[in-house]
């Protein structure tokens, strides 16, 4: 979810770079990390929606979703 991605990017940037950058730079790093994560999610979503069911059918390993 978007709020989780914002939190993750902010926490990571803060822990990784606190004391080595200004607050403005930390905000930029967090915002860039968030943007990249959302972009990757948007780009991979169509592929994964089709690939995951295919892999489950091929392997027969659909134990989580089994009825």
CSV table of N, CA and C in Angstrom, one decimal, residues 3-48:
chain,number,residue,atom,x,y,z
A,3,UNK,N,0.7,4.1,1.9
A,3,UNK,CA,1.2,4.5,3.2
A,3,UNK,C,2.4,3.7,3.7
A,4,UNK,N,2.3,2.4,3.4
A,4,UNK,CA,3.4,1.5,3.9
A,4,UNK,C,4.7,1.8,3.1
A,5,UNK,N,4.6,2.1,1.9
A,5,UNK,CA,5.7,2.4,1.1
A,5,UNK,C,6.4,3.8,1.5
A,6,UNK,N,5.5,4.7,1.9
A,6,UNK,CA,6.0,6.0,2.4
A,6,UNK,C,6.7,5.8,3.7
A,7,UNK,N,6.1,5.0,4.6
A,7,UNK,CA,6.8,4.7,5.9
A,7,UNK,C,8.1,4.0,5.7
A,8,UNK,N,8.1,3.0,4.8
A,8,UNK,CA,9.3,2.2,4.6
A,8,UNK,C,10.4,3.1,4.0
A,9,UNK,N,10.1,3.9,3.0
A,9,UNK,CA,11.1,4.7,2.4
A,9,UNK,C,11.7,5.8,3.4
A,10,UNK,N,10.8,6.3,4.2
A,10,UNK,CA,11.2,7.3,5.2
A,10,UNK,C,12.1,6.7,6.3
A,11,UNK,N,11.6,5.6,6.8
A,11,UNK,CA,12.4,4.9,7.9
A,11,UNK,C,13.8,4.5,7.4
A,12,UNK,N,13.8,3.9,6.2
A,12,UNK,CA,15.1,3.5,5.6
A,12,UNK,C,16.0,4.7,5.4
A,13,UNK,N,15.6,5.7,4.8
A,13,UNK,CA,16.4,6.9,4.5
A,13,UNK,C,16.9,7.5,5.8
A,14,UNK,N,16.1,7.5,6.8
A,14,UNK,CA,16.5,8.1,8.1
A,14,UNK,C,17.5,7.3,8.8
A,15,UNK,N,17.3,6.0,8.8
A,15,UNK,CA,18.3,5.1,9.5
A,15,UNK,C,19.6,5.0,8.7
A,16,UNK,N,19.5,4.9,7.4
A,16,UNK,CA,20.7,4.8,6.6
A,16,UNK,C,21.5,6.1,6.5
A,17,UNK,N,20.9,7.2,6.5
A,17,UNK,CA,21.7,8.4,6.2
A,17,UNK,C,21.6,9.5,7.3
A,18,UNK,N,21.0,9.3,8.4
A,18,UNK,CA,20.9,10.3,9.5
A,18,UNK,C,22.3,10.7,9.9
A,19,UNK,N,22.5,12.0,10.0
A,19,UNK,CA,23.9,12.5,10.4
A,19,UNK,C,24.8,12.7,9.2
A,20,UNK,N,24.5,12.2,8.1
A,20,UNK,CA,25.4,12.4,6.9
A,20,UNK,C,24.8,13.3,5.9
A,21,UNK,N,23.5,13.7,6.1
A,21,UNK,CA,22.8,14.6,5.1
A,21,UNK,C,22.0,15.6,5.8
A,22,UNK,N,21.7,16.6,5.1
A,22,UNK,CA,20.8,17.6,5.7
A,22,UNK,C,19.3,17.0,5.7
A,23,UNK,N,18.4,17.7,6.4
A,23,UNK,CA,17.0,17.3,6.4
A,23,UNK,C,16.5,17.3,5.0
A,24,UNK,N,16.8,18.3,4.2
A,24,UNK,CA,16.3,18.4,2.9
A,24,UNK,C,16.8,17.3,2.0
A,25,UNK,N,18.0,16.9,2.2
A,25,UNK,CA,18.6,15.8,1.4
A,25,UNK,C,17.9,14.5,1.8
A,26,UNK,N,17.7,14.3,3.1
A,26,UNK,CA,17.0,13.1,3.6
A,26,UNK,C,15.6,13.0,3.0
A,27,UNK,N,14.9,14.1,3.0
A,27,UNK,CA,13.5,14.1,2.4
A,27,UNK,C,13.6,13.8,0.9
A,28,UNK,N,14.6,14.3,0.2
A,28,UNK,CA,14.7,14.0,-1.2
A,28,UNK,C,15.0,12.5,-1.4
A,29,UNK,N,15.9,11.9,-0.6
A,29,UNK,CA,16.2,10.5,-0.7
A,29,UNK,C,15.0,9.7,-0.4
A,30,UNK,N,14.2,10.0,0.6
A,30,UNK,CA,13.0,9.2,0.9
A,30,UNK,C,12.0,9.4,-0.2
A,31,UNK,N,11.8,10.6,-0.7
A,31,UNK,CA,10.8,10.7,-1.8
A,31,UNK,C,11.2,10.0,-3.0
A,32,UNK,N,12.5,10.0,-3.3
A,32,UNK,CA,13.0,9.3,-4.5
A,32,UNK,C,12.8,7.8,-4.3
A,33,UNK,N,13.2,7.3,-3.2
A,33,UNK,CA,13.0,5.9,-2.9
A,33,UNK,C,11.5,5.5,-3.0
A,34,UNK,N,10.6,6.3,-2.5
A,34,UNK,CA,9.2,6.0,-2.5
A,34,UNK,C,8.8,6.0,-4.0
A,35,UNK,N,9.2,7.0,-4.8
A,35,UNK,CA,8.8,7.1,-6.2
A,35,UNK,C,9.3,5.9,-7.0
A,36,UNK,N,10.5,5.4,-6.7
A,36,UNK,CA,11.0,4.3,-7.5
A,36,UNK,C,10.2,3.0,-7.1
A,37,UNK,N,9.9,2.8,-5.8
A,37,UNK,CA,9.2,1.7,-5.3
A,37,UNK,C,7.8,1.6,-6.0
A,38,UNK,N,7.1,2.7,-6.0
A,38,UNK,CA,5.8,2.8,-6.6
A,38,UNK,C,5.9,2.5,-8.1
A,39,UNK,N,6.8,3.1,-8.8
A,39,UNK,CA,7.0,2.9,-10.2
A,39,UNK,C,7.3,1.4,-10.5
A,40,UNK,N,8.1,0.8,-9.8
A,40,UNK,CA,8.4,-0.6,-10.0
A,40,UNK,C,7.2,-1.5,-9.8
A,41,UNK,N,6.4,-1.1,-8.7
A,41,UNK,CA,5.1,-1.9,-8.5
A,41,UNK,C,4.2,-1.7,-9.7
A,42,UNK,N,4.0,-0.5,-10.2
A,42,UNK,CA,3.1,-0.3,-11.3
A,42,UNK,C,3.6,-1.0,-12.5
A,43,UNK,N,4.9,-1.0,-12.8
A,43,UNK,CA,5.4,-1.7,-14.0
A,43,UNK,C,5.3,-3.2,-13.9
A,44,UNK,N,5.5,-3.7,-12.7
A,44,UNK,CA,5.5,-5.2,-12.6
A,44,UNK,C,4.2,-5.8,-12.3
A,45,UNK,N,3.2,-5.0,-11.9
A,45,UNK,CA,1.9,-5.5,-11.6
A,45,UNK,C,1.2,-6.3,-12.7
A,46,UNK,N,1.2,-5.8,-13.9
A,46,UNK,CA,0.6,-6.6,-15.0
A,46,UNK,C,1.3,-8.0,-15.2
A,47,UNK,N,2.6,-8.0,-15.2
A,47,UNK,CA,3.3,-9.2,-15.3
A,47,UNK,C,3.0,-10.2,-14.2
A,48,UNK,N,3.1,-9.7,-13.0
A,48,UNK,CA,2.9,-10.6,-11.9
A,48,UNK,C,1.4,-11.2,-11.8
